[in-house]
């Protein structure tokens, strides 16, 4: 009746932005991500016949505002006749700040909840349920390099390469830990309805996915860098041209990008990506991780940096 799971966060190198079905939370485009070993959420789920309704604690505090999404995810996984649950979530990094906290949270939730309910579900099936709660969460069930595809009427996540198959480092520059003003789900809908670039974004995504997948399978950082930076800037262009405009960047975001450009010009194997928040993620080969971290630490406005390798995907912590 009780189980705990840890899932790591992930960042997309080819981004998910926009939904084709809001009610079922189906993405309009496929995406490719890397799972991060250093950022994780631990989720403890306990079903209790005495409880009259679900209870959620996030980082040790009651969080009724986030409860509805959690309850819906449990209903979708276990059916609405399920027992009520006590859910305890702990993240080791800032929440709702563009570091994919919902990805690690919902991936850990489905894994822990299925185990607590004594239910056997394939990873692919768990990923599908996590994805219906939060698109990027489907990817956090897997480690290394992960693709989330639109498969017929639904979604399917799968592993492209394991973490050990091509070890990369990610240096995350935290420019502010404050929660974002507009949730990504809300912002995606604004983009879909109003950006004149949205249709082009969707139309071009398959080519970016094919290029990135090919670069990953060839372990070619230069080609991966080109498509990932292009795809990231294209997504932000869609956001910026929405009405109202969605701008997640701050001055330090741009300064970090410029620092990474300087490193590239000096021959350092690194590229940037930025999600629905002002943090900058620098993806690099492990041997230049220190150089990249030093450069980003020196950027005015960077509060701190976090260094991560690639993670192995969600796992149960216990099942008592
Ligand atoms: C991604 N993002 O691919 C993109 C890039 C943010 C920018 O997936 O509405 O929390 O819960 O399905 O997964 C963040 O959005 O959105 C996200 P919902 P989610 O990582």
CSV table of C-alpha atoms in Angstrom, one decimal, residues 30-269:
chain,number,residue,atom,x,y,z
A,30,UNK,CA,7.4,14.9,-30.8
A,31,UNK,CA,10.4,15.7,-28.6
A,32,UNK,CA,13.9,14.4,-27.7
A,33,UNK,CA,15.4,14.9,-24.2
A,34,UNK,CA,18.3,13.9,-21.9
A,35,UNK,CA,17.6,12.8,-18.4
A,36,UNK,CA,19.7,14.6,-15.7
A,37,UNK,CA,21.3,12.6,-12.9
A,38,UNK,CA,21.6,15.6,-10.5
A,39,UNK,CA,18.0,16.8,-10.4
A,40,UNK,CA,15.4,14.5,-9.0
A,41,UNK,CA,12.1,14.2,-7.2
A,42,UNK,CA,11.4,11.6,-4.5
A,43,UNK,CA,7.7,10.6,-4.3
A,44,UNK,CA,6.2,8.5,-1.6
A,45,UNK,CA,2.6,7.3,-2.2
A,46,UNK,CA,0.5,5.5,0.4
A,47,UNK,CA,-3.0,4.4,-0.2
A,48,UNK,CA,-5.1,4.5,3.0
A,49,UNK,CA,-8.7,3.3,3.4
A,50,UNK,CA,-9.2,5.7,6.2
A,51,UNK,CA,-8.5,8.8,4.1
A,52,UNK,CA,-11.5,10.6,2.7
A,53,UNK,CA,-9.5,12.5,0.1
A,54,UNK,CA,-6.0,12.7,-1.3
A,55,UNK,CA,-3.4,14.7,0.6
A,56,UNK,CA,-0.3,16.2,-1.0
A,57,UNK,CA,2.8,17.5,0.7
A,58,UNK,CA,5.5,19.1,-1.4
A,59,UNK,CA,8.9,19.6,0.3
A,60,UNK,CA,7.3,19.1,3.7
A,61,UNK,CA,4.4,21.5,3.3
A,62,UNK,CA,0.7,20.9,2.4
A,63,UNK,CA,0.1,21.9,-1.2
A,64,UNK,CA,-3.6,21.9,-1.9
A,65,UNK,CA,-3.1,24.0,-5.1
A,66,UNK,CA,-1.1,21.2,-6.8
A,67,UNK,CA,-3.4,18.4,-5.6
A,68,UNK,CA,-5.9,18.3,-8.4
A,69,UNK,CA,-3.3,17.3,-11.1
A,70,UNK,CA,-1.9,14.7,-8.8
A,71,UNK,CA,-5.4,13.2,-8.1
A,72,UNK,CA,-6.3,13.2,-11.8
A,73,UNK,CA,-3.1,11.4,-12.6
A,74,UNK,CA,-3.8,8.7,-9.9
A,75,UNK,CA,-7.4,8.4,-11.3
A,76,UNK,CA,-6.1,7.9,-14.8
A,77,UNK,CA,-3.6,5.3,-13.7
A,78,UNK,CA,-5.7,3.3,-11.2
A,79,UNK,CA,-9.4,4.2,-12.0
A,80,UNK,CA,-11.6,6.6,-10.1
A,81,UNK,CA,-12.7,3.8,-7.6
A,82,UNK,CA,-9.2,3.7,-6.2
A,83,UNK,CA,-8.3,4.3,-2.5
A,84,UNK,CA,-7.3,7.9,-1.5
A,85,UNK,CA,-3.6,8.5,-1.2
A,86,UNK,CA,-1.1,10.3,1.0
A,87,UNK,CA,1.4,11.7,-1.5
A,88,UNK,CA,4.7,13.2,-0.3
A,89,UNK,CA,7.0,14.9,-2.9
A,90,UNK,CA,10.5,16.1,-2.3
A,91,UNK,CA,12.6,17.8,-5.0
A,92,UNK,CA,16.2,18.7,-4.7
A,93,UNK,CA,16.0,21.7,-7.0
A,94,UNK,CA,13.8,24.8,-7.5
A,95,UNK,CA,10.2,24.0,-8.5
A,96,UNK,CA,8.3,25.7,-11.4
A,97,UNK,CA,11.4,27.6,-12.5
A,98,UNK,CA,12.1,26.0,-15.9
A,99,UNK,CA,13.9,22.9,-14.6
A,100,UNK,CA,11.2,20.4,-15.5
A,101,UNK,CA,10.1,19.8,-11.9
A,102,UNK,CA,6.7,18.5,-13.1
A,103,UNK,CA,8.5,16.0,-15.3
A,104,UNK,CA,10.4,14.3,-12.4
A,105,UNK,CA,7.3,14.7,-10.1
A,106,UNK,CA,4.8,12.9,-12.4
A,107,UNK,CA,7.3,10.2,-13.5
A,108,UNK,CA,8.0,9.4,-9.9
A,109,UNK,CA,4.3,9.5,-9.0
A,110,UNK,CA,3.1,6.9,-11.5
A,111,UNK,CA,5.9,4.6,-10.7
A,112,UNK,CA,5.4,4.8,-6.9
A,113,UNK,CA,1.6,4.7,-7.2
A,114,UNK,CA,1.5,1.6,-9.4
A,115,UNK,CA,3.9,-0.2,-7.0
A,116,UNK,CA,1.9,1.0,-4.0
A,117,UNK,CA,-1.3,-0.4,-5.6
A,118,UNK,CA,0.4,-3.7,-6.4
A,119,UNK,CA,-0.2,-3.1,-10.0
A,120,UNK,CA,2.1,-4.3,-12.8
A,121,UNK,CA,2.4,-1.8,-15.6
A,122,UNK,CA,5.1,-1.6,-18.4
A,123,UNK,CA,7.4,1.4,-18.4
A,124,UNK,CA,5.8,2.5,-21.7
A,125,UNK,CA,2.4,2.4,-20.1
A,126,UNK,CA,3.6,4.3,-17.0
A,127,UNK,CA,5.1,6.9,-19.3
A,128,UNK,CA,1.9,7.3,-21.2
A,129,UNK,CA,0.0,8.0,-17.9
A,130,UNK,CA,2.7,10.4,-16.7
A,131,UNK,CA,2.6,12.2,-20.1
A,132,UNK,CA,-1.1,12.7,-19.8
A,133,UNK,CA,-0.5,14.6,-16.6
A,134,UNK,CA,2.6,16.6,-17.9
A,135,UNK,CA,4.0,16.0,-21.4
A,136,UNK,CA,7.6,16.1,-20.4
A,137,UNK,CA,7.0,13.6,-17.6
A,138,UNK,CA,6.7,10.8,-20.0
A,139,UNK,CA,10.4,11.2,-20.9
A,140,UNK,CA,11.6,11.0,-17.3
A,141,UNK,CA,10.6,7.3,-17.0
A,142,UNK,CA,13.7,6.6,-19.1
A,143,UNK,CA,17.4,7.4,-18.8
A,144,UNK,CA,19.9,8.8,-21.2
A,145,UNK,CA,18.5,10.0,-24.5
A,146,UNK,CA,14.7,9.7,-24.8
A,147,UNK,CA,12.3,10.3,-27.6
A,148,UNK,CA,8.6,11.1,-27.1
A,149,UNK,CA,6.6,10.4,-30.2
A,150,UNK,CA,3.1,11.0,-31.2
A,151,UNK,CA,2.0,7.4,-31.8
A,152,UNK,CA,-1.3,7.2,-33.6
A,153,UNK,CA,-3.9,8.4,-31.1
A,154,UNK,CA,-1.6,8.6,-28.1
A,155,UNK,CA,2.0,9.1,-27.1
A,156,UNK,CA,5.0,6.7,-26.8
A,157,UNK,CA,8.2,7.4,-25.0
A,158,UNK,CA,11.3,5.3,-25.8
A,159,UNK,CA,15.0,5.2,-25.1
A,160,UNK,CA,17.4,6.2,-28.0
A,161,UNK,CA,20.7,5.7,-26.1
A,162,UNK,CA,21.5,4.8,-22.5
A,163,UNK,CA,23.3,7.3,-20.3
A,164,UNK,CA,26.5,5.3,-20.4
A,165,UNK,CA,26.4,5.0,-24.2
A,166,UNK,CA,27.3,8.7,-24.7
A,167,UNK,CA,28.2,10.4,-21.4
A,168,UNK,CA,27.5,14.1,-21.7
A,169,UNK,CA,27.6,16.8,-19.0
A,170,UNK,CA,25.1,19.6,-18.4
A,171,UNK,CA,26.0,22.8,-16.6
A,172,UNK,CA,22.8,24.6,-15.5
A,173,UNK,CA,23.1,28.3,-14.8
A,174,UNK,CA,20.4,29.4,-12.3
A,175,UNK,CA,19.6,33.0,-13.0
A,176,UNK,CA,16.6,33.1,-10.6
A,177,UNK,CA,14.9,30.4,-8.5
A,178,UNK,CA,11.6,32.4,-8.5
A,179,UNK,CA,8.6,30.4,-9.9
A,180,UNK,CA,7.6,31.4,-13.5
A,181,UNK,CA,4.7,33.9,-13.9
A,182,UNK,CA,3.0,31.9,-16.7
A,183,UNK,CA,2.8,28.1,-16.5
A,184,UNK,CA,4.1,26.3,-19.6
A,185,UNK,CA,0.7,24.6,-20.2
A,186,UNK,CA,-1.0,28.0,-20.3
A,187,UNK,CA,1.8,29.6,-22.4
A,188,UNK,CA,1.6,26.8,-25.0
A,189,UNK,CA,-2.1,27.4,-25.5
A,190,UNK,CA,-1.4,31.2,-26.0
A,191,UNK,CA,1.2,30.3,-28.6
A,192,UNK,CA,-1.0,27.8,-30.4
A,193,UNK,CA,-3.9,30.3,-30.6
A,194,UNK,CA,-1.9,33.5,-31.5
A,195,UNK,CA,1.6,33.0,-32.8
A,196,UNK,CA,1.9,33.5,-36.5
A,197,UNK,CA,4.9,31.1,-36.4
A,198,UNK,CA,3.2,28.3,-34.6
A,199,UNK,CA,2.1,26.3,-37.7
A,200,UNK,CA,5.6,26.5,-39.1
A,201,UNK,CA,7.0,25.3,-35.8
A,202,UNK,CA,4.8,22.3,-35.9
A,203,UNK,CA,5.5,21.6,-39.6
A,204,UNK,CA,9.3,21.7,-39.2
A,205,UNK,CA,9.5,19.6,-36.0
A,206,UNK,CA,9.9,16.2,-37.8
A,207,UNK,CA,13.0,17.4,-39.6
A,208,UNK,CA,14.5,18.6,-36.4
A,209,UNK,CA,13.7,15.3,-34.6
A,210,UNK,CA,15.2,13.3,-37.5
A,211,UNK,CA,18.4,15.5,-37.5
A,212,UNK,CA,18.8,15.2,-33.7
A,213,UNK,CA,18.2,11.5,-33.5
A,214,UNK,CA,20.7,11.0,-36.3
A,215,UNK,CA,23.3,13.1,-34.5
A,216,UNK,CA,22.7,11.3,-31.2
A,217,UNK,CA,23.1,7.8,-32.8
A,218,UNK,CA,26.3,9.0,-34.4
A,219,UNK,CA,27.4,10.7,-31.1
A,220,UNK,CA,28.1,13.8,-33.1
A,221,UNK,CA,28.0,16.8,-30.7
A,222,UNK,CA,28.6,19.4,-33.4
A,223,UNK,CA,25.5,18.3,-35.4
A,224,UNK,CA,23.4,17.9,-32.2
A,225,UNK,CA,24.4,21.4,-31.1
A,226,UNK,CA,23.3,22.9,-34.4
A,227,UNK,CA,19.8,21.4,-34.4
A,228,UNK,CA,19.3,21.8,-30.6
A,229,UNK,CA,20.2,25.5,-30.5
A,230,UNK,CA,18.1,26.1,-33.7
A,231,UNK,CA,15.1,24.2,-32.2
A,232,UNK,CA,15.4,26.1,-28.9
A,233,UNK,CA,15.5,29.5,-30.5
A,234,UNK,CA,12.6,28.6,-32.8
A,235,UNK,CA,10.5,27.6,-29.8
A,236,UNK,CA,11.3,30.9,-28.0
A,237,UNK,CA,10.5,32.8,-31.3
A,238,UNK,CA,7.1,31.2,-31.2
A,239,UNK,CA,6.7,32.3,-27.5
A,240,UNK,CA,7.9,35.9,-28.2
A,241,UNK,CA,5.5,36.3,-31.2
A,242,UNK,CA,2.5,35.1,-29.2
A,243,UNK,CA,-0.1,37.7,-28.0
A,244,UNK,CA,0.5,38.4,-25.2
A,245,UNK,CA,4.2,37.7,-25.7
A,246,UNK,CA,5.7,35.0,-23.5
A,247,UNK,CA,9.2,35.9,-22.5
A,248,UNK,CA,10.9,33.7,-20.0
A,249,UNK,CA,14.4,35.2,-20.4
A,250,UNK,CA,16.1,37.8,-18.3
A,251,UNK,CA,19.4,39.7,-18.9
A,252,UNK,CA,21.5,36.9,-17.4
A,253,UNK,CA,19.9,34.4,-19.8
A,254,UNK,CA,21.2,36.3,-22.8
A,255,UNK,CA,24.5,36.9,-21.1
A,256,UNK,CA,24.9,33.1,-20.6
A,257,UNK,CA,24.1,32.5,-24.2
A,258,UNK,CA,26.8,34.9,-25.2
A,259,UNK,CA,29.3,33.3,-22.8
A,260,UNK,CA,28.6,30.0,-24.5
A,261,UNK,CA,29.0,31.5,-28.0
A,262,UNK,CA,32.5,32.7,-26.9
A,263,UNK,CA,33.4,29.3,-25.7
A,264,UNK,CA,32.3,27.8,-29.0
A,265,UNK,CA,34.4,30.3,-30.9
A,266,UNK,CA,37.3,29.2,-28.8
A,267,UNK,CA,36.7,25.6,-29.9
A,268,UNK,CA,35.0,24.3,-26.7
A,269,UNK,CA,32.4,21.5,-27.4
